[in-house]
Structures are given as structure tokens and as C-alpha cells.
């Protein structure tokens, strides 16, 4: 699924990473627990989370996660945005809850990556 | 950077880790990842080393009073070492169990402290060794075969 499709399905606001909207992700993970994300997430994944701190970007960086969706209308601070910019990570913000956002992407054909 | 002619020594990089500094937490793992990319290391190995390094760094920031992370790169393997000065782990076997954690609430608020760190480092590496003594500190070594 293209990142631009994720943005549309979630009616999300693009915070940073317009040049990467064409990139594909093959799976999704919704979690506030970075420990779990670090254990289970595979490549080319979109991470949906309600957690809003630098560790989210760090976790994404280590796993080559190319897109992060902040749920419940959360907006990252400028230092978090700068970190994402440096690492070519797309940041989206949606008003959907984590449950709703995951449901919409699942309905759109995206699947989890716990194998 | 130290580059030796002996292929078994190779390149050694060292990073100081500050206890409780969450703004900096992850910088060492980030540097290690960039370094391995520059060296053209296999993507799957980079990923495993990065995850292990980040987990170990977060462990050190959350639990220790500070320490050092070191990475040794030779043509045959990457050896990651994390050494801290305390407080040490009371029961290492228990700490290796998934779900066991002594992390405080503030660590959990950052998305950590779920008791997944050490088992995940072990899972990512080809060889894993941990030694700890209360009052002395913890020594962790993870080896990745190239």
C-alpha cells in the first residue's frame, strides 16, 4: 500500500515527508509499546502509535520503518519532526484512535507483520 | 577510529552512555547503524545489530548509572559490548525472561520497560553473553557473524 493511500484512508495530515508519499509499505503495526515494536516489526512497515516522543523516531530508525502515524490527533514537537526529516521518515497525524486507524488500514487490505 | 592491520581486531568504536538522558538515548545505536551502512554490511545484519544496540543502550539509560558501548568490526564478525558501572542485575536468569522488568513508570511512559529488551538482544544475535554482579555492574556481549 502506498503511503499516500494510508494518508487518504486515515484522512491524515502530512507533517513531513511529502517526497516519500509514493513509497510502498507491506504491513502495519499499531502499538504504544516500543519494546514490542522492536521485537516484532519487519521491514517496510507503517507504525501507528499514540506515543509521541523521540524514542518513536529512534525505534523507527532502527527498524527501517518508513512511515509513522500519530493517532488521536497527536502532533509531534519540532525536535521530533527534525529527527524524522534527517532520517527520511514520513510523519502523519490522524484524528482516528489507534483502534479505528488500524481497522481502516486493515479494511483497506494492509495486514500485520507478526509472523 | 582505530584501524589495525590484524583482521581479527579490525575497527573499534566506543560510545559513552549517560544514565537517564532520554534526549540522547539512541544516539549511539544510530551512529552504529550509520557506520555499518557506510561499511556496506549486509542489510539484515545491520538491522539485527541496530535493534540489539538500541535495546542495550535504552537498558543502560534506564537502569544503569552510566557506562560504555563498544563495537568491534572485523571481516568475520561484529562484536557488540555494553559495559556499565552498576547497579548490576540481581537475578540474570529472571531478567532474561520475557516480561520480567524492574523498570519504573517513567521508562514505561517512553514505551519501554516491558521486559523484552534482553531477550530481544539475544534473539537478534548469533552469540550472546551476559554477566552481572550487584554493586559491580553488567557486562553484555553480542556477536553477529558476517
Short mmCIF file of C-alpha atoms in Angstrom, two decimals, chain A residues 32-36 38-43 51 53-56 58-59 61-64 87, chain B residues 22 25-27 29-30 33 37 47 50-51 54-55 58 109-114 116 120 123:
data_model
loop_
_atom_site.label_atom_id
_atom_site.label_comp_id
_atom_site.label_asym_id
_atom_site.label_seq_id
_atom_site.Cartn_x
_atom_site.Cartn_y
_atom_site.Cartn_z
CA UNK A 32 2.46 2.34 22.13
CA UNK A 33 4.97 -0.13 23.41
CA UNK A 34 8.27 0.38 21.60
CA UNK A 35 9.64 -2.77 23.27
CA UNK A 36 7.06 -4.81 21.36
CA UNK A 38 11.38 -3.64 18.40
CA UNK A 39 10.65 -7.32 18.88
CA UNK A 40 8.10 -7.93 16.16
CA UNK A 41 8.19 -5.38 13.37
CA UNK A 42 9.57 -6.36 9.99
CA UNK A 43 10.71 -4.12 7.15
CA UNK A 51 3.21 7.66 21.84
CA UNK A 53 8.45 11.20 21.92
CA UNK A 54 11.92 10.94 20.32
CA UNK A 55 12.07 7.21 21.10
CA UNK A 56 9.35 6.59 18.50
CA UNK A 58 14.62 6.12 17.13
CA UNK A 59 12.67 2.87 17.10
CA UNK A 61 15.06 4.33 12.52
CA UNK A 62 16.46 1.05 13.86
CA UNK A 63 13.75 -0.97 12.08
CA UNK A 64 13.74 0.99 8.80
CA UNK A 87 16.01 10.10 8.60
CA UNK B 22 16.41 10.40 27.13
CA UNK B 25 19.15 7.87 24.22
CA UNK B 26 19.56 6.05 20.93
CA UNK B 27 22.33 8.23 19.53
CA UNK B 29 22.80 2.93 18.20
CA UNK B 30 22.08 5.47 15.49
CA UNK B 33 23.81 1.90 12.21
CA UNK B 37 25.83 1.24 6.34
CA UNK B 47 19.09 -4.44 11.26
CA UNK B 50 20.88 -1.86 15.33
CA UNK B 51 18.00 -3.39 17.28
CA UNK B 54 19.33 0.27 20.71
CA UNK B 55 17.82 -2.13 23.26
CA UNK B 58 17.96 2.01 26.35
CA UNK B 109 5.82 6.04 29.60
CA UNK B 110 8.57 6.20 26.99
CA UNK B 111 7.38 2.90 25.53
CA UNK B 112 9.99 0.77 27.27
CA UNK B 113 10.36 -1.35 30.37
CA UNK B 114 8.20 -4.23 29.18
CA UNK B 116 11.57 -7.51 26.25
CA UNK B 120 15.34 -9.39 22.08
CA UNK B 123 17.23 -13.24 19.64
#
